[in-house]
Amino acid sequence: MSNQEDLLKTLIGHAKEYGFVFQSSEIYDGLSATYDYGPYGVELKNNIRRYWWEAMTKLNENIVGIDSAIFMHPTVWKASGHVDAFNDPLIDNKDSKKRYRADVLLEDHMAKYADKITKEIEKAKKKFGDDFDETQFRATNPNVKRSQDRIDAVEGRMKAVLEANDLEGVRQLIVDEEIKCPVSGTANWTEVRQFNLMFATELGSVSGESSTIYLRPETAQGIFVNFLNVQKSARMKLPFGIAQTGKAFRNEIVARQFIFRMREFEQMEMQFFIKPGTELEWYNTWKEKRMAWHRALGLPLENYRFHDHIKLAHYANAACDIEFKFPMGFKELEGIHSRTDFDLKQHEEFSGKKLRYFDTETNESYVPYVVETSIGLDRMFLAVLSGAYEEEKLENGEERVVLRIPAPLAPVKIAVLPLIKKDGLPEKARAIIDTLKLSHNCQYDDKDSIGKRYRRQDAIGTPYCITVDHDSLTDDKVTIRDRDTMQQERVAISELGSIVSGKVDMRGLLRKL
Ligand code: ATP
């Protein structure tokens, strides 16, 4: 593969061809930044959601779930700050007429310097071999130092202008850095404007009685407004968490990059309510717990890193992202935020209702603090897909495309393949499926040669293929083939259930946490 863009294109093509992700309304030429999940995509997505849900609610006795409505009272979004402050700074290039997020232009600009540093380091590593000392090299190499100074300078100014909401300052920084539009190649920029990301619609059918409501831009507020309902009905004691998964909607300015940035997407969020003063301890705990959840999947560890936020959101006193190495480079996959008591206090003020916790140990009543973990299900899907995709050269000179999806997340767990379509082999294959299908998602396939059928299963990431041949009818044994090693083994049909479960059971993943 020649470059990262090619990899993204290849993934998009693969996802479409093999029934993972389709462009929404494709026969009408699509709707931008909106996607549909196909037969294998929906299975993978459900499995990722289940892995998250069970890790939260099954493994933590103090975390419970809810499922709140997408529509909420409009005042919720006044209180949360979204009506006034859920904006992205946008800037247009006058020549190409293309629109950009000003902060993203600056981040991409810094990423170019970071790339230069990585290249210098890789070059030096090759040159010096085992003697290479990266820390010393970073501190002394003039090229690296120059690039790092540039990053620090841009980062410092960017933080200052964004925090001061100084839009002219943001524009000036773009001009000073000589950032050009990738399409027109010019620096002919408009002023920077704020753009609210919420979708609005009308509630009520009687004219004059309607009011503007919003499609929720995050699931978190449904948790905050239900804080007391949950605490009382489930008899929760601090510290405790509320988890929720569901759709969120944002009118993103620049919505490219496939399912990484969509206008309709799904979030998996958990708000952890704690005693004020303990937030940094819990923030660090949840950083570690969430990273462990990612690492348990077994995708390459170097694909993950933490990134502290440059500009803290209006509600946060500490925040970081878990970034993943997507085909477009390292980008945010999940956010972990210490949100203080901002949200509950705001809802107290706007609703006039008390949202307090009575602490029986100290006999005090207070507004809890919150640490949030928030991950996009679709981004996680893209992370799994891109981390799992491999074009592998085989010893016999052939090539195969294999999705090394962590087995418990794989859409299909077992494909059962009769060697030929007669002599009772299909019936035998179906009988095997009948014994397995209550526990595992199975697929029957009798079309084409066995080799072709193996390739089809590799391409959707099926961990096991089972081939039924004539001997199977008398010895009750089958050949089981492992997706990753391509090793084949003859095993008793009665053993299949336990062999397969050992690898594909979600409990295996959860046990690692
Ligand atoms: P970004 O900076 O990429 O716009 P964000 O910081 O606004 O993201 P959050 O508000 O923290 O994102 O949302 C939490 C998570 O929801 C993100 O980490 C991401 O995984 C997911 N997410 C946010 N916006 C989108 C989107 N437009 N499409 C898909 N997933 C998204």
Short mmCIF file of C-alpha atoms in Angstrom, two decimals, residues 77-383:
data_model
loop_
_atom_site.label_atom_id
_atom_site.label_comp_id
_atom_site.label_asym_id
_atom_site.label_seq_id
_atom_site.Cartn_x
_atom_site.Cartn_y
_atom_site.Cartn_z
CA TRP A 77 -29.16 22.37 26.06
CA LYS A 78 -29.27 25.91 27.46
CA ALA A 79 -28.15 24.55 30.83
CA SER A 80 -25.42 22.33 29.39
CA GLY A 81 -23.92 25.23 27.46
CA HIS A 82 -24.54 23.66 24.06
CA VAL A 83 -26.85 26.40 22.77
CA ASP A 84 -24.29 29.10 23.50
CA ALA A 85 -20.97 27.31 23.25
CA PHE A 86 -21.16 24.09 21.23
CA ASN A 87 -19.41 25.75 18.34
CA ASP A 88 -16.54 25.01 16.03
CA PRO A 89 -14.49 27.86 14.58
CA LEU A 90 -14.83 27.69 10.81
CA ILE A 91 -12.87 29.40 8.06
CA ASP A 92 -13.36 29.40 4.28
CA ASN A 93 -10.80 29.61 1.54
CA LYS A 94 -12.03 32.27 -0.89
CA ASP A 95 -10.46 30.63 -3.93
CA SER A 96 -11.48 26.99 -3.50
CA LYS A 97 -14.67 27.88 -1.53
CA LYS A 98 -13.76 24.99 0.76
CA ARG A 99 -14.66 25.22 4.41
CA TYR A 100 -12.36 24.10 7.23
CA ARG A 101 -12.33 23.90 10.98
CA ALA A 102 -9.74 26.50 11.96
CA ASP A 103 -8.48 24.45 14.91
CA VAL A 104 -8.10 21.38 12.69
CA LEU A 105 -6.06 23.37 10.13
CA LEU A 106 -3.70 24.33 12.95
CA GLU A 107 -3.55 20.81 14.33
CA ASP A 108 -2.76 19.38 10.90
CA HIS A 109 -0.08 22.03 10.51
CA MET A 110 1.54 20.95 13.78
CA ALA A 111 1.21 17.30 12.76
CA LYS A 112 3.42 18.06 9.74
CA TYR A 113 6.23 19.18 12.04
CA ALA A 114 5.62 16.12 14.22
CA ASP A 115 5.97 13.94 11.10
CA LYS A 116 9.28 15.61 10.30
CA ILE A 117 10.52 14.74 13.78
CA THR A 118 9.41 11.12 13.43
CA LYS A 119 11.22 10.86 10.09
CA GLU A 120 14.46 12.31 11.54
CA ILE A 121 14.27 9.85 14.41
CA GLU A 122 13.64 6.88 12.13
CA LYS A 123 16.58 7.91 9.96
CA ALA A 124 18.87 8.22 12.95
CA LYS A 125 17.69 4.91 14.39
CA LYS A 126 18.74 3.18 11.18
CA LYS A 127 22.07 4.96 11.16
CA PHE A 128 23.06 4.40 14.80
CA GLY A 129 21.41 1.02 15.39
CA ASP A 130 21.57 -0.23 18.99
CA ASP A 131 23.56 2.81 20.14
CA PHE A 132 20.70 5.18 19.39
CA ASP A 133 19.52 7.25 22.35
CA GLU A 134 16.22 8.88 21.39
CA THR A 135 15.98 11.25 24.37
CA GLN A 136 19.43 12.62 23.72
CA PHE A 137 18.76 12.88 19.99
CA ARG A 138 15.54 14.84 20.61
CA ALA A 139 17.38 17.22 22.94
CA THR A 140 20.35 17.87 20.67
CA ASN A 141 19.51 17.39 16.99
CA PRO A 142 19.05 20.90 15.48
CA ASN A 143 16.38 19.82 12.94
CA VAL A 144 14.31 18.08 15.59
CA LYS A 145 14.70 21.00 17.98
CA ARG A 146 13.61 23.47 15.31
CA SER A 147 10.48 21.46 14.52
CA GLN A 148 9.66 20.97 18.20
CA ASP A 149 10.06 24.73 18.84
CA ARG A 150 7.61 25.42 15.99
CA ILE A 151 5.06 22.98 17.46
CA ASP A 152 5.42 24.51 20.93
CA ALA A 153 5.03 28.03 19.59
CA VAL A 154 1.90 27.23 17.55
CA GLU A 155 0.42 25.18 20.38
CA GLY A 156 0.99 27.99 22.87
CA ARG A 157 -0.62 30.65 20.70
CA MET A 158 -3.47 28.36 19.69
CA LYS A 159 -4.33 27.60 23.31
CA ALA A 160 -4.31 31.30 24.19
CA VAL A 161 -6.53 32.45 21.29
CA LEU A 162 -9.00 29.57 21.60
CA GLU A 163 -9.37 30.02 25.34
CA ALA A 164 -9.93 33.75 24.90
CA ASN A 165 -12.40 33.01 22.10
CA ASP A 166 -10.30 35.42 20.03
CA LEU A 167 -11.44 34.55 16.49
CA GLU A 168 -9.34 37.26 14.84
CA GLY A 169 -6.34 35.84 16.73
CA VAL A 170 -7.09 32.35 15.36
CA ARG A 171 -7.14 33.78 11.83
CA GLN A 172 -3.93 35.71 12.41
CA LEU A 173 -2.20 32.55 13.59
CA ILE A 174 -3.26 30.73 10.41
CA VAL A 175 -1.96 33.64 8.32
CA ASP A 176 1.30 33.94 10.30
CA GLU A 177 1.96 30.23 9.91
CA GLU A 178 1.38 30.59 6.15
CA ILE A 179 -1.12 27.74 6.19
CA LYS A 180 -2.52 27.15 2.71
CA CYS A 181 -5.72 25.53 1.50
CA PRO A 182 -4.84 22.01 0.35
CA VAL A 183 -7.20 22.40 -2.63
CA SER A 184 -6.40 25.87 -4.02
CA GLY A 185 -2.92 26.14 -2.52
CA THR A 186 -3.61 29.77 -1.51
CA ALA A 187 -3.80 31.55 1.84
CA ASN A 188 -6.79 33.67 0.79
CA TRP A 189 -8.86 33.12 3.96
CA THR A 190 -12.16 34.59 5.16
CA GLU A 191 -12.57 35.65 8.77
CA VAL A 192 -13.14 32.91 11.37
CA ARG A 193 -16.74 32.41 12.51
CA GLN A 194 -18.36 30.27 15.17
CA PHE A 195 -20.76 27.61 13.92
CA ASN A 196 -23.19 25.78 16.23
CA LEU A 197 -23.14 22.02 15.69
CA MET A 198 -26.61 21.15 16.96
CA PHE A 199 -29.40 20.04 14.62
CA ALA A 200 -32.68 21.78 15.41
CA THR A 201 -36.21 20.67 14.58
CA GLU A 202 -39.77 21.59 15.52
CA LEU A 203 -41.88 19.84 18.11
CA GLY A 204 -45.67 19.90 17.78
CA SER A 205 -47.98 19.90 14.79
CA VAL A 206 -50.22 22.84 15.64
CA SER A 207 -48.90 26.01 14.12
CA GLY A 208 -47.98 28.63 16.66
CA GLU A 209 -47.59 26.00 19.38
CA SER A 210 -44.40 24.48 18.13
CA SER A 211 -41.08 24.96 19.79
CA THR A 212 -37.53 24.34 18.69
CA ILE A 213 -35.97 21.18 20.01
CA TYR A 214 -32.58 19.64 19.27
CA LEU A 215 -31.33 16.24 18.30
CA ARG A 216 -28.98 15.43 21.17
CA PRO A 217 -25.33 16.13 20.31
CA GLU A 218 -24.17 13.81 23.13
CA THR A 219 -25.79 11.14 25.27
CA ALA A 220 -24.31 12.48 28.52
CA GLN A 221 -27.06 14.98 29.30
CA GLY A 222 -29.66 12.18 29.41
CA ILE A 223 -27.58 10.72 32.23
CA PHE A 224 -27.24 13.99 34.17
CA VAL A 225 -30.95 14.81 34.14
CA ASN A 226 -31.68 11.27 35.40
CA PHE A 227 -29.05 11.39 38.14
CA LEU A 228 -31.55 11.37 41.03
CA ASN A 229 -33.99 8.95 39.36
CA VAL A 230 -31.21 6.40 38.99
CA GLN A 231 -29.56 7.04 42.33
CA LYS A 232 -32.84 6.61 44.21
CA SER A 233 -34.44 3.79 42.20
CA ALA A 234 -31.29 1.64 42.04
CA ARG A 235 -30.22 2.67 45.58
CA MET A 236 -26.78 3.75 44.40
CA LYS A 237 -24.13 5.04 46.78
CA LEU A 238 -21.26 7.31 45.75
CA PRO A 239 -19.02 6.59 43.93
CA PHE A 240 -21.24 5.15 41.21
CA GLY A 241 -21.59 5.33 37.45
CA ILE A 242 -24.37 5.50 34.86
CA ALA A 243 -23.67 4.06 31.42
CA GLN A 244 -25.55 4.67 28.20
CA THR A 245 -25.11 3.94 24.52
CA GLY A 246 -27.07 5.64 21.77
CA LYS A 247 -27.26 7.95 18.80
CA ALA A 248 -25.91 11.50 18.82
CA PHE A 249 -26.08 14.11 16.07
CA ARG A 250 -23.69 16.89 15.09
CA ASN A 251 -23.76 19.14 12.07
CA GLU A 252 -20.03 18.69 11.49
CA ILE A 253 -18.40 21.34 9.29
CA VAL A 254 -15.92 19.07 7.66
CA ALA A 255 -17.26 15.59 7.48
CA ARG A 256 -14.86 13.47 5.51
CA GLN A 257 -12.87 10.46 6.59
CA PHE A 258 -15.57 7.80 6.37
CA ILE A 259 -17.14 6.75 9.67
CA PHE A 260 -14.52 8.66 11.68
CA ARG A 261 -16.60 11.84 11.56
CA MET A 262 -20.30 11.44 10.89
CA ARG A 263 -23.31 13.69 11.32
CA GLU A 264 -25.29 10.86 12.91
CA PHE A 265 -23.23 8.54 15.07
CA GLU A 266 -23.37 6.46 18.20
CA GLN A 267 -21.71 7.13 21.52
CA MET A 268 -20.95 4.93 24.51
CA GLU A 269 -20.70 7.16 27.55
CA MET A 270 -20.32 6.58 31.27
CA GLN A 271 -20.62 9.31 33.87
CA PHE A 272 -19.00 8.41 37.19
CA PHE A 273 -20.37 10.39 40.16
CA ILE A 274 -17.91 10.99 42.97
CA LYS A 275 -17.19 12.98 46.08
CA PRO A 276 -15.69 16.42 45.32
CA GLY A 277 -11.94 16.39 45.88
CA THR A 278 -11.50 12.79 44.65
CA GLU A 279 -11.79 13.67 40.97
CA LEU A 280 -8.15 13.49 39.97
CA GLU A 281 -7.74 10.10 41.57
CA TRP A 282 -10.81 8.79 39.70
CA TYR A 283 -9.72 10.52 36.50
CA ASN A 284 -6.46 8.57 36.61
CA THR A 285 -8.24 5.34 37.50
CA TRP A 286 -10.58 5.67 34.53
CA LYS A 287 -7.73 6.57 32.19
CA GLU A 288 -6.05 3.29 33.11
CA LYS A 289 -9.24 1.24 33.07
CA ARG A 290 -10.22 2.48 29.63
CA MET A 291 -6.76 1.90 28.17
CA ALA A 292 -6.84 -1.65 29.59
CA TRP A 293 -10.20 -2.21 27.82
CA HIS A 294 -8.60 -1.26 24.50
CA ARG A 295 -5.43 -3.25 25.06
CA ALA A 296 -7.32 -6.43 25.97
CA LEU A 297 -8.42 -6.63 22.34
CA GLY A 298 -4.92 -7.54 21.25
CA LEU A 299 -4.56 -5.06 18.38
CA PRO A 300 -0.99 -3.68 18.13
CA LEU A 301 -0.21 -1.74 21.33
CA GLU A 302 1.71 0.96 19.45
CA ASN A 303 -1.62 1.99 17.90
CA TYR A 304 -2.75 3.63 21.15
CA ARG A 305 -1.56 6.70 23.01
CA PHE A 306 -2.84 9.31 25.47
CA HIS A 307 -3.10 12.93 24.40
CA ASP A 308 -3.80 15.67 26.96
CA HIS A 309 -6.20 18.37 25.78
CA ILE A 310 -4.65 21.70 24.84
CA LYS A 311 -7.85 23.62 25.38
CA LEU A 312 -10.09 22.38 28.19
CA ALA A 313 -13.83 22.42 27.49
CA HIS A 314 -15.87 24.88 29.51
CA TYR A 315 -16.84 22.16 31.99
CA ALA A 316 -13.55 20.30 32.49
CA ASN A 317 -10.69 20.54 34.99
CA ALA A 318 -8.67 17.72 33.41
CA ALA A 319 -9.16 15.99 30.08
CA CYS A 320 -7.35 13.66 27.73
CA ASP A 321 -8.03 11.53 24.71
CA ILE A 322 -7.09 7.99 23.94
CA GLU A 323 -5.82 8.31 20.40
CA PHE A 324 -5.67 5.50 17.88
CA LYS A 325 -3.47 5.21 14.84
CA PHE A 326 -6.16 5.35 12.14
CA PRO A 327 -5.23 5.24 8.43
CA MET A 328 -5.21 9.08 8.63
CA GLY A 329 -2.75 9.07 11.54
CA PHE A 330 -3.21 9.31 15.32
CA LYS A 331 -6.69 10.72 16.08
CA GLU A 332 -9.09 10.84 19.01
CA LEU A 333 -10.91 7.61 19.68
CA GLU A 334 -12.15 8.23 23.21
CA GLY A 335 -12.29 11.14 25.64
CA ILE A 336 -11.84 10.98 29.41
CA HIS A 337 -12.94 14.15 31.14
CA SER A 338 -13.10 15.38 34.69
CA ARG A 339 -16.28 17.49 34.40
CA THR A 340 -16.41 18.79 38.01
CA ASP A 341 -19.95 19.57 39.24
CA PHE A 342 -20.60 21.78 36.22
CA ASP A 343 -23.45 19.84 34.62
CA LEU A 344 -25.44 18.96 37.73
CA LYS A 345 -25.08 22.53 39.06
CA GLN A 346 -26.27 23.97 35.77
CA HIS A 347 -29.30 21.67 35.75
CA GLU A 348 -30.06 22.64 39.36
CA GLU A 349 -30.01 26.27 38.36
CA PHE A 350 -32.08 25.94 35.19
CA SER A 351 -34.63 23.42 36.51
CA GLY A 352 -34.93 24.81 40.02
CA LYS A 353 -34.69 21.20 41.34
CA LYS A 354 -32.03 20.04 43.77
CA LEU A 355 -29.63 17.46 42.34
CA ARG A 356 -27.76 16.58 45.52
CA TYR A 357 -26.45 13.47 47.13
CA PHE A 358 -26.88 12.90 50.84
CA ASP A 359 -23.71 11.36 52.18
CA THR A 360 -24.71 9.23 55.18
CA GLU A 361 -21.09 8.93 56.29
CA THR A 362 -20.54 12.65 56.69
CA ASN A 363 -24.17 13.72 57.07
CA GLU A 364 -23.67 16.26 54.31
CA SER A 365 -25.55 16.91 51.16
CA TYR A 366 -23.62 18.02 48.08
CA VAL A 367 -23.54 18.11 44.29
CA PRO A 368 -21.26 15.24 43.19
CA TYR A 369 -18.33 15.69 40.83
CA VAL A 370 -18.19 13.66 37.63
CA VAL A 371 -15.55 11.84 35.63
CA GLU A 372 -16.74 10.89 32.18
CA THR A 373 -15.55 8.33 29.67
CA SER A 374 -16.91 8.89 26.17
CA ILE A 375 -16.18 6.81 23.10
CA GLY A 376 -17.67 6.82 19.63
CA LEU A 377 -18.92 3.37 18.66
CA ASP A 378 -18.37 4.09 14.96
CA ARG A 379 -14.82 5.30 15.59
CA MET A 380 -14.17 2.16 17.59
CA PHE A 381 -15.54 0.16 14.66
CA LEU A 382 -13.09 1.93 12.33
CA ALA A 383 -10.25 1.32 14.79
#
